[in-house]
PDB file of C-alpha atoms in Angstrom:
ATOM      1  CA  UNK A   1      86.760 202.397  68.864  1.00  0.00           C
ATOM      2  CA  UNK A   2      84.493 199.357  69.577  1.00  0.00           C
ATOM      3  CA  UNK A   3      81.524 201.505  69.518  1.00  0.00           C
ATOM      4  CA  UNK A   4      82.216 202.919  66.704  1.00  0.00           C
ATOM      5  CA  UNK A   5      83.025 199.371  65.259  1.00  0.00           C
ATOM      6  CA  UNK A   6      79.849 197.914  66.361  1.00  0.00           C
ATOM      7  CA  UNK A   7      77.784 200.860  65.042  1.00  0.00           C
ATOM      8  CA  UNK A   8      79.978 201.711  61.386  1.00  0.00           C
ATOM      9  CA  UNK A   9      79.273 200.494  58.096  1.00  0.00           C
ATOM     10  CA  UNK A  10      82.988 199.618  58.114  1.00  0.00           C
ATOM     11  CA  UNK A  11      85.515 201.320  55.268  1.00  0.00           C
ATOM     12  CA  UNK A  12      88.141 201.050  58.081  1.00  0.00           C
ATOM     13  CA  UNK A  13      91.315 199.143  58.739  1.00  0.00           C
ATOM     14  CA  UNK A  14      91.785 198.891  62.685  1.00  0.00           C
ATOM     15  CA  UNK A  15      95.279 197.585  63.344  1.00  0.00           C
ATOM     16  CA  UNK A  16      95.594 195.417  66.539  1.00  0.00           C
ATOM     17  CA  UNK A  17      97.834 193.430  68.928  1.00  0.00           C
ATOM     18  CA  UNK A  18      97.164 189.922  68.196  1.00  0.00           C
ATOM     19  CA  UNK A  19      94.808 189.080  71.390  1.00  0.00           C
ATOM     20  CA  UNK A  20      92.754 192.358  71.592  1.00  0.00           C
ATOM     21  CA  UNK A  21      92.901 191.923  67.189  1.00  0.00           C
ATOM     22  CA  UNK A  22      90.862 188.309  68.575  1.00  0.00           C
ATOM     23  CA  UNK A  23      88.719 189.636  71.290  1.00  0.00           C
ATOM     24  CA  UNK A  24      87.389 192.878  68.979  1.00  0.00           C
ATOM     25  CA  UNK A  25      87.172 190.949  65.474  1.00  0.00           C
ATOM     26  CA  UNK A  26      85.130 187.750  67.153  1.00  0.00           C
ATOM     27  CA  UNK A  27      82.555 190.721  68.447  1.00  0.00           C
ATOM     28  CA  UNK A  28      82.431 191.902  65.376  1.00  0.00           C
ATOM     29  CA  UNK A  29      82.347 188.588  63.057  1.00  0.00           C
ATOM     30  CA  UNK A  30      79.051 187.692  65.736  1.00  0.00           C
ATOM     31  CA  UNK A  31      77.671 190.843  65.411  1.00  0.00           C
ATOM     32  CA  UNK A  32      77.689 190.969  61.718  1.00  0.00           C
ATOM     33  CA  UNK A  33      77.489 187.495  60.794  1.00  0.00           C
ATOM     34  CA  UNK A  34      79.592 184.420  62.163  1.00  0.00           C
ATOM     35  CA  UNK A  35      82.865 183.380  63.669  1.00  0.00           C
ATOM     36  CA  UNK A  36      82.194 180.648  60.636  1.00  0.00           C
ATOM     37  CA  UNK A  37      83.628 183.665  58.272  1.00  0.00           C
ATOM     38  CA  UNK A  38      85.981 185.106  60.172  1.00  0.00           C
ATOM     39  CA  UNK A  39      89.944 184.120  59.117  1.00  0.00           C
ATOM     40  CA  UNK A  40      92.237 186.242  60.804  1.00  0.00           C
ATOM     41  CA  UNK A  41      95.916 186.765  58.750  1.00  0.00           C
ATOM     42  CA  UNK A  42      98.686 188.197  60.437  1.00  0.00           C
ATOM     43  CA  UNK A  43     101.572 189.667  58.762  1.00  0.00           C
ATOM     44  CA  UNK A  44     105.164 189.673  60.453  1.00  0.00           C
ATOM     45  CA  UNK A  45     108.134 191.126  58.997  1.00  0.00           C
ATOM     46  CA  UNK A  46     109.983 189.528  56.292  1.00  0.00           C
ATOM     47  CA  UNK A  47     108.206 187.247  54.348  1.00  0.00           C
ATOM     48  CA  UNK A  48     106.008 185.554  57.515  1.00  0.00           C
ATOM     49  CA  UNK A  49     102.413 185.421  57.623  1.00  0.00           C
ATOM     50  CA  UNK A  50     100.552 183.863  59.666  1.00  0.00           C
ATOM     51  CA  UNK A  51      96.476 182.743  58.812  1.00  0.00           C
ATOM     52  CA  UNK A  52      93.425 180.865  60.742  1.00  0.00           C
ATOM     53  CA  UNK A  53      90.280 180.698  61.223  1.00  0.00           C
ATOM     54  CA  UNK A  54      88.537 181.937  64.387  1.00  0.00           C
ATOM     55  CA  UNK A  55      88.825 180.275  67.630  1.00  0.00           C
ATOM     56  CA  UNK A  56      85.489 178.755  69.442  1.00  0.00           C
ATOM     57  CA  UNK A  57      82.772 176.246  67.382  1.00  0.00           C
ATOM     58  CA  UNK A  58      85.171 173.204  66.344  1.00  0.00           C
ATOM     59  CA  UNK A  59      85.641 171.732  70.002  1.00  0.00           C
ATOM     60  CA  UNK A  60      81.758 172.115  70.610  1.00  0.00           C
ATOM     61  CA  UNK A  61      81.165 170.737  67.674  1.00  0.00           C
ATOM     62  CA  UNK A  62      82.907 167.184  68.076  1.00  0.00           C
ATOM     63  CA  UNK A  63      82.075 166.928  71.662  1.00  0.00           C
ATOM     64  CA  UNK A  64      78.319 166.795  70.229  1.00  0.00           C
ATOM     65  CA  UNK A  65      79.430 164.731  67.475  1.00  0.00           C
ATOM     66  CA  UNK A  66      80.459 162.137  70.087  1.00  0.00           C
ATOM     67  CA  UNK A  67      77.709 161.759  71.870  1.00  0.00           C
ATOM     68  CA  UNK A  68      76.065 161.111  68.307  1.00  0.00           C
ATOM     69  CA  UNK A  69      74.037 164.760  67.781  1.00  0.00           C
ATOM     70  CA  UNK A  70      73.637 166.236  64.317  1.00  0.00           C
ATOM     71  CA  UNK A  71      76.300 169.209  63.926  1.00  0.00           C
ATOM     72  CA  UNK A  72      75.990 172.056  61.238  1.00  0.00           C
ATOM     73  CA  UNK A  73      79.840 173.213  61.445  1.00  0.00           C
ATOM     74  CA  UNK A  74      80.941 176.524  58.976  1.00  0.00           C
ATOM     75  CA  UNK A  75      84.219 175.494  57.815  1.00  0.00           C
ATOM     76  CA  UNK A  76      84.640 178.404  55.616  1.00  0.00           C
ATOM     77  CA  UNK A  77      87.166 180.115  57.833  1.00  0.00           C
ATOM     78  CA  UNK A  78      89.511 177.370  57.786  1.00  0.00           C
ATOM     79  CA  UNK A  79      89.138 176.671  53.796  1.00  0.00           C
ATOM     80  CA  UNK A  80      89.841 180.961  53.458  1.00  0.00           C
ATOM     81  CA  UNK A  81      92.716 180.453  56.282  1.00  0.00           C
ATOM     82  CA  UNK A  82      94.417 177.717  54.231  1.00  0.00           C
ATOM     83  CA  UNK A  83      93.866 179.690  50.976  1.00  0.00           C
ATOM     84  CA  UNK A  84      95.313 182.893  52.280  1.00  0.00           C
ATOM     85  CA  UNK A  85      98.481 180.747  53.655  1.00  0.00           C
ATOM     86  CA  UNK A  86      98.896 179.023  50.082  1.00  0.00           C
ATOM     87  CA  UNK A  87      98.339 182.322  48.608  1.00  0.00           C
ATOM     88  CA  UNK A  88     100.852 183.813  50.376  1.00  0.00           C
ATOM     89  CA  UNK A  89     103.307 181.092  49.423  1.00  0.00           C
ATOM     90  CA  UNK A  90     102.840 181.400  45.622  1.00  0.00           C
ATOM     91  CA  UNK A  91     103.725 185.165  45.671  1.00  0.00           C
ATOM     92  CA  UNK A  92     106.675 184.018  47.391  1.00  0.00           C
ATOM     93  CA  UNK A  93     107.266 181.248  44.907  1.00  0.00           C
ATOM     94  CA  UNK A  94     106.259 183.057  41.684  1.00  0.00           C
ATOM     95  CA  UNK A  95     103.473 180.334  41.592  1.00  0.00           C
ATOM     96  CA  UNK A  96     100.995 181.479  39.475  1.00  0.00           C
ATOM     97  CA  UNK A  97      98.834 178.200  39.327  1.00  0.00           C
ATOM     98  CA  UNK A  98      98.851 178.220  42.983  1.00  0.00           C
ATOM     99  CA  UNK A  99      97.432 181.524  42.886  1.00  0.00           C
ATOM    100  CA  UNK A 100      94.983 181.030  40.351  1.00  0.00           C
ATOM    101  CA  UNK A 101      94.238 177.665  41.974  1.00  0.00           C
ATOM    102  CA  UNK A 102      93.420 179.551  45.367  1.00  0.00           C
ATOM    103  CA  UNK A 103      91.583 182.442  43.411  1.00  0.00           C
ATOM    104  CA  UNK A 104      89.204 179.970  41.933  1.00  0.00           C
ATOM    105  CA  UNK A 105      88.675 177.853  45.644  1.00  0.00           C
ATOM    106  CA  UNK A 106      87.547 181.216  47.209  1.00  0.00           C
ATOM    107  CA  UNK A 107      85.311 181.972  44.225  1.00  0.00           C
ATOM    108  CA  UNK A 108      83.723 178.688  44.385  1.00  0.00           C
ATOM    109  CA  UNK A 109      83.014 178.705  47.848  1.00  0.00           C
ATOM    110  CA  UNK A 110      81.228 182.172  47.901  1.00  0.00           C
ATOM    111  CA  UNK A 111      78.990 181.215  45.331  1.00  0.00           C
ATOM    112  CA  UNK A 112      78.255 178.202  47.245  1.00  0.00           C
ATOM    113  CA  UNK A 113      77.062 180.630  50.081  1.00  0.00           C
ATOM    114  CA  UNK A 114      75.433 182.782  47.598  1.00  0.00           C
ATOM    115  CA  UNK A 115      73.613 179.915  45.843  1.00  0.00           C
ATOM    116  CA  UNK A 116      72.406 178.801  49.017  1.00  0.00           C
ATOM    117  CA  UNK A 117      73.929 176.157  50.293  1.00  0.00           C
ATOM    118  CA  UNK A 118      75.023 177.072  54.205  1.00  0.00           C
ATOM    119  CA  UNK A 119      75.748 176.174  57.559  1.00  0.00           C
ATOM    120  CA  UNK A 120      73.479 176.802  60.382  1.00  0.00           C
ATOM    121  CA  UNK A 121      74.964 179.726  61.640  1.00  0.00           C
ATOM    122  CA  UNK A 122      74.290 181.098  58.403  1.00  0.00           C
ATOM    123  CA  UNK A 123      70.636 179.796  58.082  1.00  0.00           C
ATOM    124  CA  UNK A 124      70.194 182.178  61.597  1.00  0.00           C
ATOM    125  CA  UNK A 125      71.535 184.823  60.571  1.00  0.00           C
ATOM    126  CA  UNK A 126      69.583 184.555  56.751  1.00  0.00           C
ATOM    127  CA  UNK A 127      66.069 184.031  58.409  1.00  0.00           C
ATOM    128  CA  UNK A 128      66.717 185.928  61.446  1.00  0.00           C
ATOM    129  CA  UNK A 129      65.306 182.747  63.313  1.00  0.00           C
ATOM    130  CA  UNK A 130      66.514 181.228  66.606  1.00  0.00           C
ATOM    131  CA  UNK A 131      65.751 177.925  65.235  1.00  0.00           C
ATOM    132  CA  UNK A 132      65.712 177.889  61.460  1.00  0.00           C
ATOM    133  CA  UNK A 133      64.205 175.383  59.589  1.00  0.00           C
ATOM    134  CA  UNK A 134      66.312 172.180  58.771  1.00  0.00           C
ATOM    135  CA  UNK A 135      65.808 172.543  55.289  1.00  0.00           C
ATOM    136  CA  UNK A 136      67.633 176.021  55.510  1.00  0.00           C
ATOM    137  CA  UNK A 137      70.964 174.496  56.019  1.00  0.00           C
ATOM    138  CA  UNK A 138      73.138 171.470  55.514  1.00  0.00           C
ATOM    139  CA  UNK A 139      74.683 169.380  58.008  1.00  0.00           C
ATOM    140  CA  UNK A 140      78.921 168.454  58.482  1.00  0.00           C
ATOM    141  CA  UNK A 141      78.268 165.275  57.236  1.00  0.00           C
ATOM    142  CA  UNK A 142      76.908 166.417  53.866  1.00  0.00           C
TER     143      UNK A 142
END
C-alpha cells in the first residue's frame, strides 16, 4: 500500500491505526508537499473527534528562534486542526455561525497560499529550489 501511495494520483481513503495513520501520512504530506499542510482528524465513536496538525517543525523552529535565527514556520496545519475541531463542535451545537465562521477561515487561508503569500517549505516546493529566494516566502514574524 505505501507504494502504491507514493506512486497514485490519490482518489483513495486508506484507513489506519493512529501511529502507522502518522508514520504513512507524514511520508506522504513530504512527498507531495509539506508536513506544514498536513492536519490529521480522528474520529472516535460517539460524538469524539479528535484534530492536529502534524508532528515535527514547531520544536526546531523555536530552538532556532532562541538562538536569534530567522524561522519561516507553516502554521496552516494548526489553523485547519483548530478549524476542523470548531467545526466539529458547531454540528454538534447546531451552530451555524460557527460553521460559516470556520468555512470562511479555511477559504481565506487558501487563497492566501494561492495568492502567494507562503512559508518556506512552500517556496521549496513552488520553485523546486533547495534554497529559494527570500523574497519567495515570508517569515513567522510577519
Amino acid at each position: 500500500m505505501v507504494a502504491y501511495m507514493v506512486k497514485s494520483e490519490g482518489g483513495f481513503v486508506w484507513a489506519c491505526k493512529n501511529y502507522d495513520g502518522d508514520v504513512q501520512s507524514d511520508t506522504l504530506a513530504q512527498g507531495y508537499g509539506s508536513l506544514g499542510l498536513m492536519t490529521s482528524v480522528l474520529f472516535a465513536p460517539g460524538d469524539v473527534v479528535e484534530a492536529e496538525a502534524a508532528h515535527g517543525t514547531v520544536t526546531r523552529h523555536y530552538r532556532q528562534h532562541q538562538q536569534g535565527k530567522e524561522t519561516s514556520t507553516n502554521s496552516i496545519a494548526s489553523i485547519f486542526a483548530w478549524t476542523r475541531g470548531l467545526s466539529h463542535r458547531a454540528t454538534l451545537d447546531g451552530n451555524q455561525g460557527l460553521k460559516d465562521w470556520t468555512d470562511i477561515l479555511e477559504k481565506t487561508v487558501i487563497d492566501t497560499v494561492q495568492d502567494g503569500t507562503v512559508t518556506k517549505d512552500l517556496a521549496l516546493c513552488m520553485t523546486g529550489s533547495a534554497n529559494p529566494d527570500r523574497s519567495m516566502y515570508v517569515t513567522t514574524e510577519q
